[in-house]
GROMACS .gro file of C-alpha atoms in nm:
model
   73
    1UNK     CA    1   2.986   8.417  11.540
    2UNK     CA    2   2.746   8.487  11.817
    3UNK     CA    3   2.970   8.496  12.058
    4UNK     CA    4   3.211   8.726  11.886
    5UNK     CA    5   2.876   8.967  11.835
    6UNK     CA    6   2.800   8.928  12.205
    7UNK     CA    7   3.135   9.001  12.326
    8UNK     CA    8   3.146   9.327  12.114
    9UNK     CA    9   2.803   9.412  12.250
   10UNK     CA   10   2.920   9.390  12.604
   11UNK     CA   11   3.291   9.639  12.544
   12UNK     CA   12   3.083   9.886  12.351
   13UNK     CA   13   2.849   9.883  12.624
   14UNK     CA   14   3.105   9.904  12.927
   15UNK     CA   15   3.320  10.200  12.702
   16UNK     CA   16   2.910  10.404  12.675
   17UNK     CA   17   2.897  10.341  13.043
   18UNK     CA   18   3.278  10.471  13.117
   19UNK     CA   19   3.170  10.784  12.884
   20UNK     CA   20   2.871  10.884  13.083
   21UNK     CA   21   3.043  10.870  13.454
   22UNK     CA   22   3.044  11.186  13.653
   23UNK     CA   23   3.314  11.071  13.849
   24UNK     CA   24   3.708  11.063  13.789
   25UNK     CA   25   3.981  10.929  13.995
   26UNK     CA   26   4.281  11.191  13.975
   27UNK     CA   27   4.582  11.140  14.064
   28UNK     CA   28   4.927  11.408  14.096
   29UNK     CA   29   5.252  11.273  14.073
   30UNK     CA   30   5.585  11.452  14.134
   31UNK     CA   31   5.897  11.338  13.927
   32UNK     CA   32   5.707  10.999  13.860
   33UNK     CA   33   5.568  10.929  14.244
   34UNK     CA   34   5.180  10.942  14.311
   35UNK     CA   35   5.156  11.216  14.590
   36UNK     CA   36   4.768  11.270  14.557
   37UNK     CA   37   4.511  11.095  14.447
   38UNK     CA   38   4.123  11.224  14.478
   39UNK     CA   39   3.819  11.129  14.368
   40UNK     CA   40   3.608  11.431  14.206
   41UNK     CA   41   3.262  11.445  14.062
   42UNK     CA   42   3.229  11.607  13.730
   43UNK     CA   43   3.010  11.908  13.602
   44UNK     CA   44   2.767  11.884  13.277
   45UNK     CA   45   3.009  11.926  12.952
   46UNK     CA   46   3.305  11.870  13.157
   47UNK     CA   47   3.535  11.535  13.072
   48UNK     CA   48   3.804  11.385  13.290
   49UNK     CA   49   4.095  11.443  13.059
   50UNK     CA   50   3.994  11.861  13.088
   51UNK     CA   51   4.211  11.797  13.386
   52UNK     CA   52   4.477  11.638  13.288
   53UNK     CA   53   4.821  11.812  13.296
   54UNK     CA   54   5.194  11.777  13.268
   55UNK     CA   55   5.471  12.084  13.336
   56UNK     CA   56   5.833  11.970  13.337
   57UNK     CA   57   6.148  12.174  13.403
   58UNK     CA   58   6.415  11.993  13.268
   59UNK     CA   59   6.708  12.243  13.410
   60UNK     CA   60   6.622  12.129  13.732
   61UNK     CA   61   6.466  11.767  13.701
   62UNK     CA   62   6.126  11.821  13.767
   63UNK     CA   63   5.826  11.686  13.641
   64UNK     CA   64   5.471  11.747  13.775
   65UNK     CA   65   5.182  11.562  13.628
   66UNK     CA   66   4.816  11.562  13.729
   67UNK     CA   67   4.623  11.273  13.541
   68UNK     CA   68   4.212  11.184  13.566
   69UNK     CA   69   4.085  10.863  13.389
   70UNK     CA   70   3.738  10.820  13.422
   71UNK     CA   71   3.563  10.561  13.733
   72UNK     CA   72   3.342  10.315  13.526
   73UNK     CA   73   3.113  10.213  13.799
   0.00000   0.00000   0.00000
């Protein structure tokens, strides 16, 4: 049982850590295929997923996507 409690302890504590980063890594992709990928630091009240974004033309085949995830150390 301790060990379950201690293993909990440690996730929660890696997913507070993971919450409170100022940094994302960022990546754009272009029908599927990683183009860019960047490293930016974050403003107070912003979150990593404020830039995440996906526009698709499907007459033409096209899909752009820009996705952040947040850097946990």
């Amino acid at each position: 049982m301790k060990k379950v409690l201690f293993t909990l302890m440690i996730a929660a504590g890696i997913f507070t850590l993971a919450s409170c980063s100022k940094n994302c890594n960022c990546s754009a992709s272009y029908n599927g295929e990683v183009v860019f990928e960047e490293s930016l630091e974050m403003e107070d009240g912003d979150k990593c997923s404020d830039f995440n974004r996906k526009v698709s033309i499907p007459a033409i085949n096209v899909s752009v996507e820009t996705k952040c995830t947040p850097q946990l150390f």
